[in-house]
mmCIF file of C-alpha atoms and ligand atoms in Angstrom:
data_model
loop_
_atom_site.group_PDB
_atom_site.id
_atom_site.type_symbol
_atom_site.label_atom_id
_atom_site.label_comp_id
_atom_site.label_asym_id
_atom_site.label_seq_id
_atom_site.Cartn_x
_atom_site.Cartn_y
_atom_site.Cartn_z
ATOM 1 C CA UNK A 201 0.000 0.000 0.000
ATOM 2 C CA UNK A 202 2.272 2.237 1.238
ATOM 3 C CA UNK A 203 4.825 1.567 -2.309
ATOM 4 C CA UNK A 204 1.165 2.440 -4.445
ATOM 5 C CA UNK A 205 0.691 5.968 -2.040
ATOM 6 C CA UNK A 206 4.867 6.725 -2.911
ATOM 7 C CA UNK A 207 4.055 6.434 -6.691
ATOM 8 C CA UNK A 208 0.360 8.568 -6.757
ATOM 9 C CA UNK A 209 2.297 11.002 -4.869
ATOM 10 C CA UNK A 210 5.562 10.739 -7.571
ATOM 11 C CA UNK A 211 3.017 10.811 -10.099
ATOM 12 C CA UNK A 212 1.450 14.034 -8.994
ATOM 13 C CA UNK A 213 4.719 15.595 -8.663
ATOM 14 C CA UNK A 214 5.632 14.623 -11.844
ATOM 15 C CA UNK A 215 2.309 16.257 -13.803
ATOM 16 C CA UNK A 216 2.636 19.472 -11.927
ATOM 17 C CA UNK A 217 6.030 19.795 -13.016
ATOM 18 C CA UNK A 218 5.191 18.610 -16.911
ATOM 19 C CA UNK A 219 2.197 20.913 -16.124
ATOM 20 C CA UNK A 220 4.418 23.896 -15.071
ATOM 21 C CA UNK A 221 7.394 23.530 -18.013
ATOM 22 C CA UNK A 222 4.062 23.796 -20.359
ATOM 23 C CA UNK A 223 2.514 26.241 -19.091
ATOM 24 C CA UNK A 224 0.980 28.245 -20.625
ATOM 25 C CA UNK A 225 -0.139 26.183 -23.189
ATOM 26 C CA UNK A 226 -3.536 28.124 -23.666
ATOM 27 C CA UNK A 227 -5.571 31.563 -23.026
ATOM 28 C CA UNK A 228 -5.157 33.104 -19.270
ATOM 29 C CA UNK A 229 -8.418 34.694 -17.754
ATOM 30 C CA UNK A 230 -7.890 37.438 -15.394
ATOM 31 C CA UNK A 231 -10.864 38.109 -13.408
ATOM 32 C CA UNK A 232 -11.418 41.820 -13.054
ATOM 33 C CA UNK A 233 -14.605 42.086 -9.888
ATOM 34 C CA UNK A 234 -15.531 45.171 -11.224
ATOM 35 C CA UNK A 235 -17.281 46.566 -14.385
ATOM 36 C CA UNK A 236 -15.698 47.276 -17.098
ATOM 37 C CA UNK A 237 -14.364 50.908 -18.163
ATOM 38 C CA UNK A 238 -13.182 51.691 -14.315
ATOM 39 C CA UNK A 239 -9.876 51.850 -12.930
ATOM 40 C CA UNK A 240 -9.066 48.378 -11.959
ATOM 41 C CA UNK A 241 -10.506 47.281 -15.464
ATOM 42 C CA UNK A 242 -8.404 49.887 -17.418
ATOM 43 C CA UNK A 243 -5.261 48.578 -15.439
ATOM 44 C CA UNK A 244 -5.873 45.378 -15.612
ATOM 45 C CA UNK A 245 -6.158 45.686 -19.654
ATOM 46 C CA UNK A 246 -2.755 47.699 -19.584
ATOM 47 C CA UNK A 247 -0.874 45.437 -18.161
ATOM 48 C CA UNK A 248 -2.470 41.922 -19.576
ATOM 49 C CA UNK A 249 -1.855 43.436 -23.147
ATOM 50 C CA UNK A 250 1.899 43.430 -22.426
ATOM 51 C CA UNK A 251 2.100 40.029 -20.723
ATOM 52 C CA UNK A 252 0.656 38.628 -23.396
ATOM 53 C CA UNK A 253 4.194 39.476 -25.052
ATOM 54 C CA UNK A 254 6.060 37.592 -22.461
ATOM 55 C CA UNK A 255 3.946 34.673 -21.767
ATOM 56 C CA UNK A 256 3.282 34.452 -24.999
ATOM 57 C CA UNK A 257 -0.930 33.586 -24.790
ATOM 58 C CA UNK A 258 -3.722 36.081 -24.679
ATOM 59 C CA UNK A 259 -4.933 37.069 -21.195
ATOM 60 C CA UNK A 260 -8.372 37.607 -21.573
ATOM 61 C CA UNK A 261 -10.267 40.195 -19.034
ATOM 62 C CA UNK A 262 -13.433 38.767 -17.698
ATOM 63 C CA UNK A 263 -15.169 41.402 -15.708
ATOM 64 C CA UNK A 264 -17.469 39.163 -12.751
ATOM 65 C CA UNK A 265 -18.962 42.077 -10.665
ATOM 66 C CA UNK A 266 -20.981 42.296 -7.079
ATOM 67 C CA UNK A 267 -21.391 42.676 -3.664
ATOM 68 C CA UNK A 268 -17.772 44.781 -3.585
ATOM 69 C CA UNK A 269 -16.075 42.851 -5.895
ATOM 70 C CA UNK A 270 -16.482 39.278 -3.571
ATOM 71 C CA UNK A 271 -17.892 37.694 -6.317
ATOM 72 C CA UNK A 272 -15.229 37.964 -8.640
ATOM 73 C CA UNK A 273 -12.689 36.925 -6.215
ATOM 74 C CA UNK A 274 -14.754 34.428 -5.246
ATOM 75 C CA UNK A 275 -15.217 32.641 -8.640
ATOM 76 C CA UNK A 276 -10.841 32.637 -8.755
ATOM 77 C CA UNK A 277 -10.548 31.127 -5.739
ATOM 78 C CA UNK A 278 -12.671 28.520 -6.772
ATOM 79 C CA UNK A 279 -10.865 27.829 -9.922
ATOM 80 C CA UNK A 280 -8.359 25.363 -10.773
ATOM 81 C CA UNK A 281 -5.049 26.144 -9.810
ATOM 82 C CA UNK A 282 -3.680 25.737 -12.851
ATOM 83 C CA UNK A 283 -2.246 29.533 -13.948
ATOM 84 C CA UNK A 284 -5.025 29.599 -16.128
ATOM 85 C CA UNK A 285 -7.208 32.109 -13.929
ATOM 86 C CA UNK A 286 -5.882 35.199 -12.064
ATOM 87 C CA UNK A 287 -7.957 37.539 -9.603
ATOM 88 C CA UNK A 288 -7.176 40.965 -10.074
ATOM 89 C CA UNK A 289 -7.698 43.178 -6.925
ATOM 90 C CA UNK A 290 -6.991 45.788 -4.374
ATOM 91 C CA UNK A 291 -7.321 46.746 -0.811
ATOM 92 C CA UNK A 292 -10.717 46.736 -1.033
ATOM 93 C CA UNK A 293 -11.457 43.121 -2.189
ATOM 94 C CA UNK A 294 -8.684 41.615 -1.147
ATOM 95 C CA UNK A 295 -8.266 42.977 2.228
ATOM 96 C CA UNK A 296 -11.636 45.133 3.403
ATOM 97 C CA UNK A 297 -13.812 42.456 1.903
ATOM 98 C CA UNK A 298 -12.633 39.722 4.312
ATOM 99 C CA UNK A 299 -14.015 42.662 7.569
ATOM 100 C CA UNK A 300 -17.663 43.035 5.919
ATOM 101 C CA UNK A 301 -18.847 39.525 4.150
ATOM 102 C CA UNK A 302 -19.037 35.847 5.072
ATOM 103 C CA UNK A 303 -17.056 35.329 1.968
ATOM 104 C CA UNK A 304 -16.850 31.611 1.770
ATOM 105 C CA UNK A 305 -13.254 31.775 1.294
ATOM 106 C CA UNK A 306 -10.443 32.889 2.991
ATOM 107 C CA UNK A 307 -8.592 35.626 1.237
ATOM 108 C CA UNK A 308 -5.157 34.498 2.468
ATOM 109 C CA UNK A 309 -4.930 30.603 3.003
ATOM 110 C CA UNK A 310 -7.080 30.398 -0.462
ATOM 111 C CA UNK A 311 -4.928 32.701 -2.283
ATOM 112 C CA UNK A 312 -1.618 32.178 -3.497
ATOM 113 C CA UNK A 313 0.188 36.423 -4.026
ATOM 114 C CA UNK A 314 1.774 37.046 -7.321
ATOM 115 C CA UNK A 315 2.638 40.607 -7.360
ATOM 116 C CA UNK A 316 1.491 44.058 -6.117
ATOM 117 C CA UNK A 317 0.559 46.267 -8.766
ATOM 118 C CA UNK A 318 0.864 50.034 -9.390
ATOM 119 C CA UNK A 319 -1.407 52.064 -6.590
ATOM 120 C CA UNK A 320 -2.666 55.727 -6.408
ATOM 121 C CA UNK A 321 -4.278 57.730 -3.770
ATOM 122 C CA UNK A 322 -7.864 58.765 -3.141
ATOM 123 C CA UNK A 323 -9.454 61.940 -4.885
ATOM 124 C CA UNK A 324 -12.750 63.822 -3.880
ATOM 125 C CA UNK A 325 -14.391 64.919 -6.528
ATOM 126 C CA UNK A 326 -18.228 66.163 -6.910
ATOM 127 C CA UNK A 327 -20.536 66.880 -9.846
ATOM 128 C CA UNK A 328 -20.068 70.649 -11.643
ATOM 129 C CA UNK A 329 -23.446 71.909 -9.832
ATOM 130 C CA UNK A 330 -21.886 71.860 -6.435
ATOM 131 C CA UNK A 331 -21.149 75.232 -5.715
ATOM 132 C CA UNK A 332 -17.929 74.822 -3.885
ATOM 133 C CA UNK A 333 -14.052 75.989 -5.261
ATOM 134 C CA UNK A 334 -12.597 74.141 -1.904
ATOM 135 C CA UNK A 335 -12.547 71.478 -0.073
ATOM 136 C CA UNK A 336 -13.405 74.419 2.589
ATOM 137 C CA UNK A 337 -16.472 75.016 0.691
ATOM 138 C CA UNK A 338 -17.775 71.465 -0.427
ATOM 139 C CA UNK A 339 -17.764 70.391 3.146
ATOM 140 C CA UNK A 340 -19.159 72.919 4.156
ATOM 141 C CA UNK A 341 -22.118 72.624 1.121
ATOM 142 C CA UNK A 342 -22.466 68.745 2.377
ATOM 143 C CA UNK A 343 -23.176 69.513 5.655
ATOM 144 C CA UNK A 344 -25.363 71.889 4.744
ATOM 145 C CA UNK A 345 -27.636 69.385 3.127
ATOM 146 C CA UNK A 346 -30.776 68.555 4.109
ATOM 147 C CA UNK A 347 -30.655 64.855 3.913
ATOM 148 C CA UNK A 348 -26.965 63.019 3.723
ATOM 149 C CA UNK A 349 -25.293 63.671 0.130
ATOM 150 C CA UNK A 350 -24.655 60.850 -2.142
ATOM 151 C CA UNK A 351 -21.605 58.958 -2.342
ATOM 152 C CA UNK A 352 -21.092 56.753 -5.568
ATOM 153 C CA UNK A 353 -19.358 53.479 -4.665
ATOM 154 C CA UNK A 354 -18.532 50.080 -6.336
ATOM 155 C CA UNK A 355 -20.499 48.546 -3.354
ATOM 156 C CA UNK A 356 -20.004 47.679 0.036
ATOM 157 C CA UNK A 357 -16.658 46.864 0.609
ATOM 158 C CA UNK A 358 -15.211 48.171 -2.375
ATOM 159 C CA UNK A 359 -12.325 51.239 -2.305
ATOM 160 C CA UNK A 360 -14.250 54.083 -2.519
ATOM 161 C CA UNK A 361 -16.442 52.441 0.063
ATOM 162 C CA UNK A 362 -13.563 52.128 2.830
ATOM 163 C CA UNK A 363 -12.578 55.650 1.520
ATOM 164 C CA UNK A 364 -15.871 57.058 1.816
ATOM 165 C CA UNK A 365 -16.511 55.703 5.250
ATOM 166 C CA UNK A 366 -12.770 57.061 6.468
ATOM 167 C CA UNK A 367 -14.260 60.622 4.665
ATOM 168 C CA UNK A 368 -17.151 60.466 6.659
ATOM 169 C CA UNK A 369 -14.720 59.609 10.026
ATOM 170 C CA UNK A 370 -12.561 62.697 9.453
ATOM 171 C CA UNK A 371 -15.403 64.378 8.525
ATOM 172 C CA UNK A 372 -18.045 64.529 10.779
ATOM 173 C CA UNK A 373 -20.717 64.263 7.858
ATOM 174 C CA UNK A 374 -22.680 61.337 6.877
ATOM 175 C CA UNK A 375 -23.208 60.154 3.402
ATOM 176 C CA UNK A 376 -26.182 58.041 1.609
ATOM 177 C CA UNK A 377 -24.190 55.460 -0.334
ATOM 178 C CA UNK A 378 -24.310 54.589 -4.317
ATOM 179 C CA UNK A 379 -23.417 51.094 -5.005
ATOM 180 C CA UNK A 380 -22.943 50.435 -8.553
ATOM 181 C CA UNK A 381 -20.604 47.250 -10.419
ATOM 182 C CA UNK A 382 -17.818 49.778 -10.567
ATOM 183 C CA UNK A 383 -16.849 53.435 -10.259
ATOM 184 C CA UNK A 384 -16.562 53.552 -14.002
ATOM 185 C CA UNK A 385 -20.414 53.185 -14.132
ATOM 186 C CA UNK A 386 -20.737 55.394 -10.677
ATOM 187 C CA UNK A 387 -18.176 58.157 -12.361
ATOM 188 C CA UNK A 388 -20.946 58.587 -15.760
ATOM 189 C CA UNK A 389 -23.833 59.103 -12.900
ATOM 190 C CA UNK A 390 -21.125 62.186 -11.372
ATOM 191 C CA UNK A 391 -20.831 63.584 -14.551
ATOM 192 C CA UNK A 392 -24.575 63.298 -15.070
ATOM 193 C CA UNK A 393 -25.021 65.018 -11.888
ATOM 194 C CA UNK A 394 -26.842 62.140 -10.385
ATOM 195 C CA UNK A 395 -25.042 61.845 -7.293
ATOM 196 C CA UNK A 396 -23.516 64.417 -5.324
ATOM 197 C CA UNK A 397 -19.324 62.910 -4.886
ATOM 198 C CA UNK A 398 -17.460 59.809 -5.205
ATOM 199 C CA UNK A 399 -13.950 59.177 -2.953
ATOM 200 C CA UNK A 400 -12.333 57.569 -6.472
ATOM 201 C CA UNK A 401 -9.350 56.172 -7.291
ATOM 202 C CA UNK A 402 -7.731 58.876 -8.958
ATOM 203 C CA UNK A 403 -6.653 56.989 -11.918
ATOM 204 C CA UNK A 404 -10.417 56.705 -12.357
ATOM 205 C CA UNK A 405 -11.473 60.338 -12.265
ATOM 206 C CA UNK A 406 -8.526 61.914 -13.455
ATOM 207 C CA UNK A 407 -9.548 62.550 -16.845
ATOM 208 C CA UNK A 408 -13.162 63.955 -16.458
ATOM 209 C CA UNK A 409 -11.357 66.134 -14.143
ATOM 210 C CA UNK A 410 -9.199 67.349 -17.107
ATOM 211 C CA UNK A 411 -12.078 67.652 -19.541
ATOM 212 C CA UNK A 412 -13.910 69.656 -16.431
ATOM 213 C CA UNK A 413 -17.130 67.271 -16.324
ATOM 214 C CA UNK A 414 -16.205 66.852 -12.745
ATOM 215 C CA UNK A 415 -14.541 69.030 -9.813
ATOM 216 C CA UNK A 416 -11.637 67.701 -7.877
ATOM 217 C CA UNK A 417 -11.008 68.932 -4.546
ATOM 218 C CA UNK A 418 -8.197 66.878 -2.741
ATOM 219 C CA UNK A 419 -6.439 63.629 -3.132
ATOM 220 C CA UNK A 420 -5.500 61.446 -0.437
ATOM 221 C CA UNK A 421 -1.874 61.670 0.264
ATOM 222 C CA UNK A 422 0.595 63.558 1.634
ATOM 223 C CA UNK A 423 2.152 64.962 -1.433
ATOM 224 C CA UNK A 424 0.429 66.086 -4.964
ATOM 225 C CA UNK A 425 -0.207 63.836 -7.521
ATOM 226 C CA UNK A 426 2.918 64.229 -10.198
ATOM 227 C CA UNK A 427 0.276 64.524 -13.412
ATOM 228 C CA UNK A 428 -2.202 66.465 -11.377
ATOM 229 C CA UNK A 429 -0.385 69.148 -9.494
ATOM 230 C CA UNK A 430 -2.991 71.566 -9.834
ATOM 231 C CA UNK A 431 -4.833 69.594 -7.341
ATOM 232 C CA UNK A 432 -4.146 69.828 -3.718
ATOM 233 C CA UNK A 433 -3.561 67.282 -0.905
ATOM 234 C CA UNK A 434 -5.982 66.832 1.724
ATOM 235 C CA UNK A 435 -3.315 68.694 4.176
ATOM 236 C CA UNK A 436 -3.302 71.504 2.481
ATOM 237 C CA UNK A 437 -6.981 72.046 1.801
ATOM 238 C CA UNK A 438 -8.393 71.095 4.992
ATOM 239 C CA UNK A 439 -8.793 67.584 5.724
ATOM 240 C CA UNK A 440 -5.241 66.886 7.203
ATOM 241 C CA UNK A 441 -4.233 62.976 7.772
ATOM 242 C CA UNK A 442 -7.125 62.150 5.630
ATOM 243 C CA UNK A 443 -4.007 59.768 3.707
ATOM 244 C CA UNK A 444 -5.267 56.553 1.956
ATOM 245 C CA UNK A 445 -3.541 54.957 -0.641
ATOM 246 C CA UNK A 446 -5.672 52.452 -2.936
ATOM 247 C CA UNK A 447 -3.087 49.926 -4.185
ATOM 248 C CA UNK A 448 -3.565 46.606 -6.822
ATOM 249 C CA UNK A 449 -2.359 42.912 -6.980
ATOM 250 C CA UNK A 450 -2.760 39.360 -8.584
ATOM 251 C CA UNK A 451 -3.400 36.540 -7.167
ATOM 252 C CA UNK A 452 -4.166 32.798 -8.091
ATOM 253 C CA UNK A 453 -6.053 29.920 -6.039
ATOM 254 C CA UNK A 454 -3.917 28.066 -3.435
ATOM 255 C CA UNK A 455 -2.101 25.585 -5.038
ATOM 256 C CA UNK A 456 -0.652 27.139 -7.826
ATOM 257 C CA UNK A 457 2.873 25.270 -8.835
ATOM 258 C CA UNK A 458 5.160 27.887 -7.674
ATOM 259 C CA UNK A 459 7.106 28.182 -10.861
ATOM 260 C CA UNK A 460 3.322 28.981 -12.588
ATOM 261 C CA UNK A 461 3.399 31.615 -10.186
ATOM 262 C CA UNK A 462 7.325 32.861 -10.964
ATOM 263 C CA UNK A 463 6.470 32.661 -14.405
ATOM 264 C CA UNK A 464 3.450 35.253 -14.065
ATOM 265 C CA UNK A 465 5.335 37.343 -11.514
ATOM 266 C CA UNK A 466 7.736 38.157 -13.809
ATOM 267 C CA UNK A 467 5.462 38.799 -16.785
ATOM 268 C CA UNK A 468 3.721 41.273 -14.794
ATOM 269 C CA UNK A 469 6.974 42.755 -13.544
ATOM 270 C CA UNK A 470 8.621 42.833 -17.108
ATOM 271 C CA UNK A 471 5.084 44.624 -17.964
ATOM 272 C CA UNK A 472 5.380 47.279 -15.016
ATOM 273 C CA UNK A 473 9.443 47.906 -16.164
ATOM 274 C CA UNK A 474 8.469 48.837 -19.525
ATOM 275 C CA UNK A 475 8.746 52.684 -20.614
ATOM 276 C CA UNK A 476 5.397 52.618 -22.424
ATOM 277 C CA UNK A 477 3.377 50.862 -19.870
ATOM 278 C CA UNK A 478 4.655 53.346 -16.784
ATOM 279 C CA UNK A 479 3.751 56.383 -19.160
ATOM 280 C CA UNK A 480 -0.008 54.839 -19.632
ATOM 281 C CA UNK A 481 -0.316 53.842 -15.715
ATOM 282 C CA UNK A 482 1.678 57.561 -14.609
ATOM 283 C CA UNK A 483 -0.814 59.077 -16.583
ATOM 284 C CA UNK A 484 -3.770 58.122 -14.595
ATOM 285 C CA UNK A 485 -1.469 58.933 -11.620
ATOM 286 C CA UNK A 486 -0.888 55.316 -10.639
ATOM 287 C CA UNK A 487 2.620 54.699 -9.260
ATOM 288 C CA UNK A 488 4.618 52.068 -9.861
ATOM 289 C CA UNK A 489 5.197 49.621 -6.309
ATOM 290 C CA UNK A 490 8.821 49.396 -5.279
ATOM 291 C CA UNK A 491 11.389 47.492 -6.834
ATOM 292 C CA UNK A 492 11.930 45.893 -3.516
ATOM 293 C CA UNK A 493 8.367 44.940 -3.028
ATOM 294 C CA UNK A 494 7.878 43.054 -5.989
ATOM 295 C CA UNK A 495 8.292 39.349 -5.238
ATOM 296 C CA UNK A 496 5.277 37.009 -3.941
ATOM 297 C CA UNK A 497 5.982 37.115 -0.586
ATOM 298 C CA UNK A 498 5.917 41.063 -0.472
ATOM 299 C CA UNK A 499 2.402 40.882 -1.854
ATOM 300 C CA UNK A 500 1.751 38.533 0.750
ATOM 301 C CA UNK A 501 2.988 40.306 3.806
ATOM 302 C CA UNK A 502 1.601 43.678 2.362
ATOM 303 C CA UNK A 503 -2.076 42.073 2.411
ATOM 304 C CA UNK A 504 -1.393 40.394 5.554
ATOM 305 C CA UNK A 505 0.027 44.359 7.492
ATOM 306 C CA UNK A 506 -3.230 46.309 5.541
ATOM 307 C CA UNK A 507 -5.875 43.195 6.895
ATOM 308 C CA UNK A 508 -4.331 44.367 10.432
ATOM 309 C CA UNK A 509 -4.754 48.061 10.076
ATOM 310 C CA UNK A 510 -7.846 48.642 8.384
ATOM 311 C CA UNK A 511 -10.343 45.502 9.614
ATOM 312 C CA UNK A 512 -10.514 47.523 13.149
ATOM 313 C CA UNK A 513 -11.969 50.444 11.165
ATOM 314 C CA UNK A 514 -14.363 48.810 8.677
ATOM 315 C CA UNK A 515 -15.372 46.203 11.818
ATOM 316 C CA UNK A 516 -16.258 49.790 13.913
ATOM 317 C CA UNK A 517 -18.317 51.275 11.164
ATOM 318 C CA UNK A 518 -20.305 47.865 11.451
ATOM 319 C CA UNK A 519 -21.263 47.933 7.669
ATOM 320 C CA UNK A 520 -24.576 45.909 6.803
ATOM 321 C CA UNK A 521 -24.557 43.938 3.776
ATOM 322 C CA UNK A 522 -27.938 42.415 2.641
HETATM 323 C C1 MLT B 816 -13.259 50.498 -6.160
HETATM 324 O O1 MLT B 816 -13.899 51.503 -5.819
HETATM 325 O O2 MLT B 816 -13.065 49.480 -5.477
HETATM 326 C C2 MLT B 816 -12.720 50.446 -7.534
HETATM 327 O O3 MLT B 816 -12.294 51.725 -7.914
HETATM 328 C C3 MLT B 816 -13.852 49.963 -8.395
HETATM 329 C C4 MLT B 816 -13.430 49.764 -9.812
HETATM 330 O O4 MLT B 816 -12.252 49.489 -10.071
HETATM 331 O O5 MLT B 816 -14.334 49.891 -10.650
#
């Protein structure tokens, strides 16, 4: 018996390593848990276009959106772990989610980290009929609302959730909250003047900001965004501390061969190190992670550090999902 368990377990060996020299042999899905045309879609599309050139097989986007992105994660983590399906995702679904759902799944033990991607901080922004040329002055028009403003959001648990609910903690003011499947469908309802602001990722908003179908008022951090320095930082108009940076990653189920995973670690690296992809992602003020952060285990000790700072806030704001 024990001679038939030695050679099942030689043969298994065996086909994950055949399995990992031939990989990939076919198409790579990259589940993006938001709609399409927002900011984890567009960077998701940036860099699978240039993997494509090192791995040498299409990576196909497949956009699986709902309840803050939980869904998408959840249908990677329940595929094979093969290489063949990667969840794209960010502090919100891979670290916020895990303080707000019964997710099924276990966003470190069922995950195996590939690589953190490029991040960016927060930006306010409201619709062109608030009359407000400050931060000084929007908060000041919010709280002078009769019933709480709305926020857009990609849904409970998403990042402009968990940076709408810190907003309303430095704040003071409440907000009425917009889920939609992603802030690229929540930013068309800003410029529509459906909803009052959105906390977005500022890769998201940057560019109705430019055209001027949208007002910006502060982003996140503690210095100005390079390609945006006409806006200011949330010290300097008002909101000081207010800091949150929205970063990105890949992951792939639990069980992954670790050379699968090497192989798409560095195709996602190579991708981040090349000229024309950092003008594309600096553009939408994204900022490369780095160079020292870049392995597996960085990804997975930077999800593990962020789970331990931000669950105690999201837990305390005691968010209600139906
Ligand atoms: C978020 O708010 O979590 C993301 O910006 C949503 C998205 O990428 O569409």
């Amino acid at each position: 018996m024990r001679k038939l368990v030695l050679a099942v377990l030689a043969m298994l060996a065996f086909t994950g390593t055949v399995a990992a020299e031939t990989w990939p042999a076919h198409l790579i899905t990259i589940v993006v848990p938001f709609a399409a045309g927002g900011p984890s879609d567009a960077m998701a599309r940036i860099l699978g276009e240039h993997m494509k050139q090192s791995l040498g097989e299409v990576l196909l986007i497949e956009n699986v959106t709902g309840a803050g992105g939980s869904i998408g994660v959840g249908r990677a983590v329940r595929s094979a772990p093969d290489g063949y399906t990667i969840s794209f995702g960010h502090l919100g679904t891979h670290v916020a989610n895990g303080a707000i759902y019964k997710l099924g799944y276990d966003l470190v033990t069922d995950l195996e980290p590939v690589v953190l991607l490029p991040s960016n901080p927060m930006i306010i922004v409201s619709k062109n009929a608030v009359p407000a040329t400050s931060l000084k002055e929007l908060l000041a028009w919010l709280k002078s609302r009769p019933a709480p403003p709305t926020a857009g959001t990609a849904g409970a648990g998403s990042g402009s959730h968990i940076a709408g609910l810190y907003f309303e903690n430095v704040s003071g003011i409440k907000l009425q909250y917009v889920p939609y499947r992603g802030t690229g469908p929540a930013l068309n309802d800003l410029v529509a003047g459906q909803i009052d602001i959105i906390v977005d990722q500022t890769s998201n908003s940057i560019n109705q900001v430019r055209a001027g179908n949208i007002r910006a008022y502060a982003v996140t951090d503690s210095k100005r965004v390079a390609n945006a320095p006409e806006v200011p930082t949330v010290d300097e108009a008002g909101l000081p501390g207010f800091h949150m940076t929205l970063w990105s990653g890949l992951w792939v189920p639990k069980g992954t061969p670790k050379e699968i995973v090497a192989k798409l670690n560095a195709a996602a690296v190579a991708a981040m190190a090349d000229p024309a992809v950092q003008k594309q992602l600096e553009n939408l003020g994204l900022q490369m992670p780095p160079k020292d952060q870049l392995t597996p285990e960085a990804l997975g000790a930077w999800q593990k550090a962020e789970i331990a700072k931000w669950w105690p806030m999201i837990k305390a704001a005691n968010v209600k999902v139906d």
